[in-house]
RNA sequence: GCCGGAGUAGCUCAGUUGGUCAGAGCAGCGGAAUCAUAAUCCGCGUGUCGGGGGUUCAAGUCCCUCCUCCGGCACCA
């Protein structure tokens, strides 16, 4: 069984989980579930980024140690993911001993390879905020964006990574692999960015300012700055590096099959540069392979503005969940947002997408199982179930193309269209008329068996996005569980005992504007 | 300013290498049916494919130009 390794970013533990985190993580979960159903041995990684000044300050402000705060926040994220049905295999924390050891090993490797040097870092420092701000943050007036006080240009000793050394190689890689960064618009941005000379990357900060971090193995007065610390989590969790081994046997430069490289890094478009420039060059510097794909997704916007807490226009997915259920929220997020692009949230669209689930899929399930019960005592007739064969083939093909090609919205549209075709099949077969005519009993058997078989296919197709409902669908259809794709071809539905029960997606009378 | 992307039915958008490409879903209007959550199914869209010019037998689909909108331009997680 071939393996598949996918990651979300690790989320910074200074804030609560929000829609942005939830979207990325659900996206990853859907892909992970899809790959598992397709027979892959999946490693799905998520976690929290726990070092740095903000954590240090936030902990102090709340009278806690940094680690206590991180324990608390990591728990919040894990609880949120449990509620959203996330099936990650590993939740990594950058404060774990294993991760700290791998980061240390990576830093040593970079230094041994001659890619690290000491130099002065110059930046715009705010004495009041005790931190550096970027050019963008301070604006033309050169004041810190929080207190509005002037910032000053100061210099301090830092260790640098020779990122510039790898610029050419990186550009060539991006050009050689057109689908390495998707969508294409993000790829263009990176290429545009790399059109200018790449500077080297500062990778440390003096411990006198920030002590909540991983010390550099060769300079105890400096801690590792965020990039190397956070990004390395992907390698840590892959298990490719054994930091306890002698230097030459730790796994750097090792081409043997392993979890590394990752098949895909899922990220928001805000951290594109770190993942498409910093990270690959760091990997090159350490003789590690590059991830196979970087998928940057878009933002949820309200009207024309990004959702943000300060604007007060945040829609908390957990709130929607209370009324519509977790699976409905997942469906909306995956179906409404074209993978990689921005999408606009409106209550109206949410309800439309929910109605789709209830009316097209949910109703198909209910009417099918009800007819099996009414006309055949709840036992699926044996014999032929070969209706809708062409429609099913077509839908599966489009579905795999969508899910496999990271156009999830298209894949799920194909799944829904199969449910539509099945409803059309019911109309054209008129089982209720067949049931009144004893001479057409065989045709009714075939119709019902076809419909149940289609439900099994739909359970498999929908499981990645609405896992709990798909499981229920399978169970009610009399199956032991949701079938894998490979099992669909030979699946027998005859003699299964079905349970109509109450609707899978009950009608919700909520009207637009009434949530959150 | 520089680079990149987008402007197609009321809304959200599909439209490979130019020639049934003028489409889908939603909304709207009309009809059918009753197994089902009044849930379904069928039928109905002459829209200057942002404006103008050009190439071609033929252009949303290529070239030029203009207009509008969006994104990126690094140590920010």
PDB file of C-alpha atoms in Angstrom, chain A residues 283-502:
ATOM      1  CA  UNK A 283      15.546  21.633   2.568  1.00  0.00           C
ATOM      2  CA  UNK A 284      18.042  22.013  -0.254  1.00  0.00           C
ATOM      3  CA  UNK A 285      20.588  23.288   2.224  1.00  0.00           C
ATOM      4  CA  UNK A 286      20.080  20.240   4.410  1.00  0.00           C
ATOM      5  CA  UNK A 287      20.061  17.756   1.507  1.00  0.00           C
ATOM      6  CA  UNK A 288      16.449  16.819   1.987  1.00  0.00           C
ATOM      7  CA  UNK A 289      13.957  16.343  -0.812  1.00  0.00           C
ATOM      8  CA  UNK A 290      11.316  18.937  -1.551  1.00  0.00           C
ATOM      9  CA  UNK A 291       7.613  18.400  -0.895  1.00  0.00           C
ATOM     10  CA  UNK A 292       5.778  17.125  -3.950  1.00  0.00           C
ATOM     11  CA  UNK A 293       3.169  19.845  -3.955  1.00  0.00           C
ATOM     12  CA  UNK A 294       2.229  23.093  -2.263  1.00  0.00           C
ATOM     13  CA  UNK A 295      -1.433  23.981  -2.374  1.00  0.00           C
ATOM     14  CA  UNK A 296      -2.297  27.523  -1.313  1.00  0.00           C
ATOM     15  CA  UNK A 297      -5.979  28.138  -0.739  1.00  0.00           C
ATOM     16  CA  UNK A 298      -7.906  31.389  -0.628  1.00  0.00           C
ATOM     17  CA  UNK A 299      -9.806  33.384   1.943  1.00  0.00           C
ATOM     18  CA  UNK A 300     -13.372  33.477   3.015  1.00  0.00           C
ATOM     19  CA  UNK A 301     -14.606  36.967   2.419  1.00  0.00           C
ATOM     20  CA  UNK A 302     -17.768  38.700   3.459  1.00  0.00           C
ATOM     21  CA  UNK A 303     -18.864  41.042   0.743  1.00  0.00           C
ATOM     22  CA  UNK A 304     -15.482  42.255  -0.378  1.00  0.00           C
ATOM     23  CA  UNK A 305     -13.630  42.183   2.903  1.00  0.00           C
ATOM     24  CA  UNK A 306     -11.697  39.412   4.533  1.00  0.00           C
ATOM     25  CA  UNK A 307     -13.254  37.860   7.581  1.00  0.00           C
ATOM     26  CA  UNK A 308     -11.532  39.174  10.620  1.00  0.00           C
ATOM     27  CA  UNK A 309     -12.220  39.508  14.267  1.00  0.00           C
ATOM     28  CA  UNK A 310     -11.528  43.225  14.292  1.00  0.00           C
ATOM     29  CA  UNK A 311     -14.150  43.794  11.609  1.00  0.00           C
ATOM     30  CA  UNK A 312     -16.654  41.787  13.594  1.00  0.00           C
ATOM     31  CA  UNK A 313     -17.747  39.835  10.543  1.00  0.00           C
ATOM     32  CA  UNK A 314     -16.442  36.455  11.569  1.00  0.00           C
ATOM     33  CA  UNK A 315     -18.681  33.480  11.094  1.00  0.00           C
ATOM     34  CA  UNK A 316     -17.681  30.855  13.581  1.00  0.00           C
ATOM     35  CA  UNK A 317     -17.998  27.438  11.974  1.00  0.00           C
ATOM     36  CA  UNK A 318     -18.764  25.964  15.342  1.00  0.00           C
ATOM     37  CA  UNK A 319     -21.820  28.183  15.598  1.00  0.00           C
ATOM     38  CA  UNK A 320     -23.115  27.004  12.248  1.00  0.00           C
ATOM     39  CA  UNK A 321     -22.418  23.493  13.401  1.00  0.00           C
ATOM     40  CA  UNK A 322     -24.844  23.767  16.281  1.00  0.00           C
ATOM     41  CA  UNK A 323     -27.767  24.341  13.999  1.00  0.00           C
ATOM     42  CA  UNK A 324     -26.862  22.474  10.853  1.00  0.00           C
ATOM     43  CA  UNK A 325     -24.403  19.865  12.024  1.00  0.00           C
ATOM     44  CA  UNK A 326     -20.689  19.462  11.450  1.00  0.00           C
ATOM     45  CA  UNK A 327     -21.066  17.677   8.155  1.00  0.00           C
ATOM     46  CA  UNK A 328     -23.229  20.395   6.681  1.00  0.00           C
ATOM     47  CA  UNK A 329     -20.593  22.987   7.533  1.00  0.00           C
ATOM     48  CA  UNK A 330     -17.887  20.844   5.972  1.00  0.00           C
ATOM     49  CA  UNK A 331     -19.984  20.397   2.857  1.00  0.00           C
ATOM     50  CA  UNK A 332     -20.563  24.105   2.518  1.00  0.00           C
ATOM     51  CA  UNK A 333     -16.908  25.016   2.942  1.00  0.00           C
ATOM     52  CA  UNK A 334     -15.706  22.434   0.436  1.00  0.00           C
ATOM     53  CA  UNK A 335     -18.439  22.783  -2.147  1.00  0.00           C
ATOM     54  CA  UNK A 336     -18.771  26.556  -2.132  1.00  0.00           C
ATOM     55  CA  UNK A 337     -15.117  27.554  -2.298  1.00  0.00           C
ATOM     56  CA  UNK A 338     -13.359  26.650  -5.527  1.00  0.00           C
ATOM     57  CA  UNK A 339     -10.195  25.049  -4.181  1.00  0.00           C
ATOM     58  CA  UNK A 340      -7.464  27.659  -4.218  1.00  0.00           C
ATOM     59  CA  UNK A 341      -9.636  30.699  -4.809  1.00  0.00           C
ATOM     60  CA  UNK A 342     -11.372  33.127  -2.527  1.00  0.00           C
ATOM     61  CA  UNK A 343     -15.044  32.663  -1.879  1.00  0.00           C
ATOM     62  CA  UNK A 344     -17.705  34.868  -0.449  1.00  0.00           C
ATOM     63  CA  UNK A 345     -19.704  33.753   2.526  1.00  0.00           C
ATOM     64  CA  UNK A 346     -23.397  34.565   2.590  1.00  0.00           C
ATOM     65  CA  UNK A 347     -26.068  32.989   4.767  1.00  0.00           C
ATOM     66  CA  UNK A 348     -28.194  32.596   1.686  1.00  0.00           C
ATOM     67  CA  UNK A 349     -25.595  30.498  -0.086  1.00  0.00           C
ATOM     68  CA  UNK A 350     -25.092  28.404   3.013  1.00  0.00           C
ATOM     69  CA  UNK A 351     -28.764  27.532   3.069  1.00  0.00           C
ATOM     70  CA  UNK A 352     -28.774  26.789  -0.641  1.00  0.00           C
ATOM     71  CA  UNK A 353     -25.905  24.367  -0.192  1.00  0.00           C
ATOM     72  CA  UNK A 354     -27.607  22.778   2.783  1.00  0.00           C
ATOM     73  CA  UNK A 355     -30.829  22.358   0.849  1.00  0.00           C
ATOM     74  CA  UNK A 356     -28.816  20.571  -1.803  1.00  0.00           C
ATOM     75  CA  UNK A 357     -27.747  17.997   0.749  1.00  0.00           C
ATOM     76  CA  UNK A 358     -31.216  17.612   2.168  1.00  0.00           C
ATOM     77  CA  UNK A 359     -33.238  17.677  -1.045  1.00  0.00           C
ATOM     78  CA  UNK A 360     -31.078  15.922  -3.588  1.00  0.00           C
ATOM     79  CA  UNK A 361     -28.991  13.490  -1.541  1.00  0.00           C
ATOM     80  CA  UNK A 362     -30.986  13.187   1.670  1.00  0.00           C
ATOM     81  CA  UNK A 363     -34.283  12.793  -0.088  1.00  0.00           C
ATOM     82  CA  UNK A 364     -32.878  10.238  -2.506  1.00  0.00           C
ATOM     83  CA  UNK A 365     -31.723   8.144   0.425  1.00  0.00           C
ATOM     84  CA  UNK A 366     -35.010   8.427   2.211  1.00  0.00           C
ATOM     85  CA  UNK A 367     -37.231   7.691  -0.757  1.00  0.00           C
ATOM     86  CA  UNK A 368     -35.089   4.746  -1.834  1.00  0.00           C
ATOM     87  CA  UNK A 369     -34.977   3.073   1.549  1.00  0.00           C
ATOM     88  CA  UNK A 370     -38.661   3.750   2.123  1.00  0.00           C
ATOM     89  CA  UNK A 371     -39.553   2.034  -1.137  1.00  0.00           C
ATOM     90  CA  UNK A 372     -37.400  -0.976  -0.312  1.00  0.00           C
ATOM     91  CA  UNK A 373     -39.243  -1.248   2.959  1.00  0.00           C
ATOM     92  CA  UNK A 374     -42.690  -0.669   1.543  1.00  0.00           C
ATOM     93  CA  UNK A 375     -42.402  -2.837  -1.551  1.00  0.00           C
ATOM     94  CA  UNK A 376     -39.924  -5.501  -0.464  1.00  0.00           C
ATOM     95  CA  UNK A 377     -40.205  -5.689   3.312  1.00  0.00           C
ATOM     96  CA  UNK A 378     -36.933  -3.862   3.837  1.00  0.00           C
ATOM     97  CA  UNK A 379     -34.793  -6.454   2.092  1.00  0.00           C
ATOM     98  CA  UNK A 380     -32.958  -5.388  -1.043  1.00  0.00           C
ATOM     99  CA  UNK A 381     -33.934  -7.707  -3.915  1.00  0.00           C
ATOM    100  CA  UNK A 382     -31.148  -9.884  -5.307  1.00  0.00           C
ATOM    101  CA  UNK A 383     -30.375 -10.169  -8.970  1.00  0.00           C
ATOM    102  CA  UNK A 384     -29.510  -7.447 -11.388  1.00  0.00           C
ATOM    103  CA  UNK A 385     -28.598  -3.972 -10.097  1.00  0.00           C
ATOM    104  CA  UNK A 386     -27.169  -2.725 -13.359  1.00  0.00           C
ATOM    105  CA  UNK A 387     -29.124   0.471 -13.902  1.00  0.00           C
ATOM    106  CA  UNK A 388     -27.309   3.824 -13.968  1.00  0.00           C
ATOM    107  CA  UNK A 389     -24.094   2.034 -14.922  1.00  0.00           C
ATOM    108  CA  UNK A 390     -22.934   4.639 -17.402  1.00  0.00           C
ATOM    109  CA  UNK A 391     -23.972   7.530 -15.153  1.00  0.00           C
ATOM    110  CA  UNK A 392     -22.085   6.008 -12.240  1.00  0.00           C
ATOM    111  CA  UNK A 393     -18.957   5.469 -14.326  1.00  0.00           C
ATOM    112  CA  UNK A 394     -19.030   9.044 -15.560  1.00  0.00           C
ATOM    113  CA  UNK A 395     -19.616  10.474 -12.129  1.00  0.00           C
ATOM    114  CA  UNK A 396     -16.801   8.460 -10.577  1.00  0.00           C
ATOM    115  CA  UNK A 397     -14.415   9.499 -13.296  1.00  0.00           C
ATOM    116  CA  UNK A 398     -15.182  13.182 -12.831  1.00  0.00           C
ATOM    117  CA  UNK A 399     -15.089  12.731  -9.084  1.00  0.00           C
ATOM    118  CA  UNK A 400     -11.618  11.188  -9.048  1.00  0.00           C
ATOM    119  CA  UNK A 401     -10.383  13.804 -11.444  1.00  0.00           C
ATOM    120  CA  UNK A 402     -11.646  16.532  -9.124  1.00  0.00           C
ATOM    121  CA  UNK A 403     -10.477  15.071  -5.824  1.00  0.00           C
ATOM    122  CA  UNK A 404      -7.191  13.769  -7.190  1.00  0.00           C
ATOM    123  CA  UNK A 405      -6.477  17.027  -8.967  1.00  0.00           C
ATOM    124  CA  UNK A 406      -7.214  19.173  -5.905  1.00  0.00           C
ATOM    125  CA  UNK A 407     -10.342  20.672  -7.406  1.00  0.00           C
ATOM    126  CA  UNK A 408     -12.544  19.397  -4.653  1.00  0.00           C
ATOM    127  CA  UNK A 409     -15.530  21.538  -5.503  1.00  0.00           C
ATOM    128  CA  UNK A 410     -15.657  19.946  -8.947  1.00  0.00           C
ATOM    129  CA  UNK A 411     -15.362  16.454  -7.546  1.00  0.00           C
ATOM    130  CA  UNK A 412     -18.212  16.961  -5.146  1.00  0.00           C
ATOM    131  CA  UNK A 413     -20.318  18.583  -7.826  1.00  0.00           C
ATOM    132  CA  UNK A 414     -19.889  15.347  -9.775  1.00  0.00           C
ATOM    133  CA  UNK A 415     -20.959  13.341  -6.736  1.00  0.00           C
ATOM    134  CA  UNK A 416     -24.060  15.469  -6.325  1.00  0.00           C
ATOM    135  CA  UNK A 417     -24.885  15.146  -9.983  1.00  0.00           C
ATOM    136  CA  UNK A 418     -24.961  11.367  -9.588  1.00  0.00           C
ATOM    137  CA  UNK A 419     -27.547  11.791  -6.845  1.00  0.00           C
ATOM    138  CA  UNK A 420     -29.474  13.972  -9.280  1.00  0.00           C
ATOM    139  CA  UNK A 421     -29.311  11.300 -11.951  1.00  0.00           C
ATOM    140  CA  UNK A 422     -30.554   8.764  -9.444  1.00  0.00           C
ATOM    141  CA  UNK A 423     -33.539  10.931  -8.639  1.00  0.00           C
ATOM    142  CA  UNK A 424     -34.192  11.153 -12.365  1.00  0.00           C
ATOM    143  CA  UNK A 425     -33.958   7.365 -12.543  1.00  0.00           C
ATOM    144  CA  UNK A 426     -36.664   7.064  -9.900  1.00  0.00           C
ATOM    145  CA  UNK A 427     -38.922   9.368 -11.903  1.00  0.00           C
ATOM    146  CA  UNK A 428     -38.399   7.515 -15.149  1.00  0.00           C
ATOM    147  CA  UNK A 429     -38.836   4.048 -13.605  1.00  0.00           C
ATOM    148  CA  UNK A 430     -41.880   5.001 -11.536  1.00  0.00           C
ATOM    149  CA  UNK A 431     -41.426   2.247  -8.958  1.00  0.00           C
ATOM    150  CA  UNK A 432     -44.845   3.051  -7.496  1.00  0.00           C
ATOM    151  CA  UNK A 433     -46.424   2.126 -10.827  1.00  0.00           C
ATOM    152  CA  UNK A 434     -44.278  -1.009 -11.121  1.00  0.00           C
ATOM    153  CA  UNK A 435     -45.413  -2.039  -7.670  1.00  0.00           C
ATOM    154  CA  UNK A 436     -49.032  -2.042  -8.808  1.00  0.00           C
ATOM    155  CA  UNK A 437     -48.328  -4.368 -11.710  1.00  0.00           C
ATOM    156  CA  UNK A 438     -47.461  -7.958 -10.708  1.00  0.00           C
ATOM    157  CA  UNK A 439     -46.054  -8.613 -14.193  1.00  0.00           C
ATOM    158  CA  UNK A 440     -43.343  -6.039 -13.689  1.00  0.00           C
ATOM    159  CA  UNK A 441     -42.057  -7.284 -10.384  1.00  0.00           C
ATOM    160  CA  UNK A 442     -38.639  -8.101 -11.842  1.00  0.00           C
ATOM    161  CA  UNK A 443     -38.275  -4.583 -13.109  1.00  0.00           C
ATOM    162  CA  UNK A 444     -39.097  -3.220  -9.692  1.00  0.00           C
ATOM    163  CA  UNK A 445     -36.453  -5.506  -8.173  1.00  0.00           C
ATOM    164  CA  UNK A 446     -33.866  -4.228 -10.588  1.00  0.00           C
ATOM    165  CA  UNK A 447     -34.859  -0.620  -9.959  1.00  0.00           C
ATOM    166  CA  UNK A 448     -34.616  -0.899  -6.201  1.00  0.00           C
ATOM    167  CA  UNK A 449     -31.349  -2.842  -6.295  1.00  0.00           C
ATOM    168  CA  UNK A 450     -29.875  -0.271  -8.668  1.00  0.00           C
ATOM    169  CA  UNK A 451     -30.859   2.537  -6.338  1.00  0.00           C
ATOM    170  CA  UNK A 452     -29.347   0.891  -3.269  1.00  0.00           C
ATOM    171  CA  UNK A 453     -26.174   0.133  -5.159  1.00  0.00           C
ATOM    172  CA  UNK A 454     -26.032   3.790  -6.150  1.00  0.00           C
ATOM    173  CA  UNK A 455     -26.451   4.752  -2.506  1.00  0.00           C
ATOM    174  CA  UNK A 456     -23.378   2.691  -1.694  1.00  0.00           C
ATOM    175  CA  UNK A 457     -21.431   4.528  -4.388  1.00  0.00           C
ATOM    176  CA  UNK A 458     -22.672   7.852  -3.062  1.00  0.00           C
ATOM    177  CA  UNK A 459     -21.672   6.889   0.479  1.00  0.00           C
ATOM    178  CA  UNK A 460     -18.113   6.350  -0.731  1.00  0.00           C
ATOM    179  CA  UNK A 461     -18.050   9.562  -2.742  1.00  0.00           C
ATOM    180  CA  UNK A 462     -19.465  11.694   0.037  1.00  0.00           C
ATOM    181  CA  UNK A 463     -17.580  10.146   2.938  1.00  0.00           C
ATOM    182  CA  UNK A 464     -14.564  12.456   2.689  1.00  0.00           C
ATOM    183  CA  UNK A 465     -16.690  15.554   3.084  1.00  0.00           C
ATOM    184  CA  UNK A 466     -19.602  14.356   5.242  1.00  0.00           C
ATOM    185  CA  UNK A 467     -18.056  11.404   7.072  1.00  0.00           C
ATOM    186  CA  UNK A 468     -20.615  10.884   9.805  1.00  0.00           C
ATOM    187  CA  UNK A 469     -23.592  11.132   7.466  1.00  0.00           C
ATOM    188  CA  UNK A 470     -21.975   8.863   4.912  1.00  0.00           C
ATOM    189  CA  UNK A 471     -21.390   6.241   7.551  1.00  0.00           C
ATOM    190  CA  UNK A 472     -25.019   6.493   8.582  1.00  0.00           C
ATOM    191  CA  UNK A 473     -26.077   6.230   4.966  1.00  0.00           C
ATOM    192  CA  UNK A 474     -24.041   3.062   4.541  1.00  0.00           C
ATOM    193  CA  UNK A 475     -25.349   1.545   7.749  1.00  0.00           C
ATOM    194  CA  UNK A 476     -28.957   2.283   6.899  1.00  0.00           C
ATOM    195  CA  UNK A 477     -28.458   0.720   3.519  1.00  0.00           C
ATOM    196  CA  UNK A 478     -27.486  -2.459   5.344  1.00  0.00           C
ATOM    197  CA  UNK A 479     -23.756  -2.242   4.665  1.00  0.00           C
ATOM    198  CA  UNK A 480     -21.120  -2.836   7.333  1.00  0.00           C
ATOM    199  CA  UNK A 481     -19.461   0.452   6.511  1.00  0.00           C
ATOM    200  CA  UNK A 482     -18.648   2.880   3.740  1.00  0.00           C
ATOM    201  CA  UNK A 483     -17.107   0.909   0.880  1.00  0.00           C
ATOM    202  CA  UNK A 484     -13.695   1.699  -0.522  1.00  0.00           C
ATOM    203  CA  UNK A 485     -13.607   2.739  -4.150  1.00  0.00           C
ATOM    204  CA  UNK A 486     -12.011  -0.526  -5.187  1.00  0.00           C
ATOM    205  CA  UNK A 487     -14.890  -2.463  -3.620  1.00  0.00           C
ATOM    206  CA  UNK A 488     -17.622  -0.659  -5.530  1.00  0.00           C
ATOM    207  CA  UNK A 489     -17.197  -2.598  -8.744  1.00  0.00           C
ATOM    208  CA  UNK A 490     -18.014  -5.930  -7.185  1.00  0.00           C
ATOM    209  CA  UNK A 491     -20.347  -4.765  -4.450  1.00  0.00           C
ATOM    210  CA  UNK A 492     -23.407  -6.980  -3.930  1.00  0.00           C
ATOM    211  CA  UNK A 493     -26.482  -5.309  -2.478  1.00  0.00           C
ATOM    212  CA  UNK A 494     -28.964  -8.186  -2.725  1.00  0.00           C
ATOM    213  CA  UNK A 495     -30.417  -9.341   0.623  1.00  0.00           C
ATOM    214  CA  UNK A 496     -29.165  -6.291   2.509  1.00  0.00           C
ATOM    215  CA  UNK A 497     -31.590  -5.216   5.244  1.00  0.00           C
ATOM    216  CA  UNK A 498     -32.271  -1.483   5.105  1.00  0.00           C
ATOM    217  CA  UNK A 499     -33.472   0.963   7.742  1.00  0.00           C
ATOM    218  CA  UNK A 500     -35.205   4.104   6.432  1.00  0.00           C
ATOM    219  CA  UNK A 501     -35.259   5.965   9.756  1.00  0.00           C
ATOM    220  CA  UNK A 502     -35.525   9.735   9.949  1.00  0.00           C
TER     221      UNK A 502
END
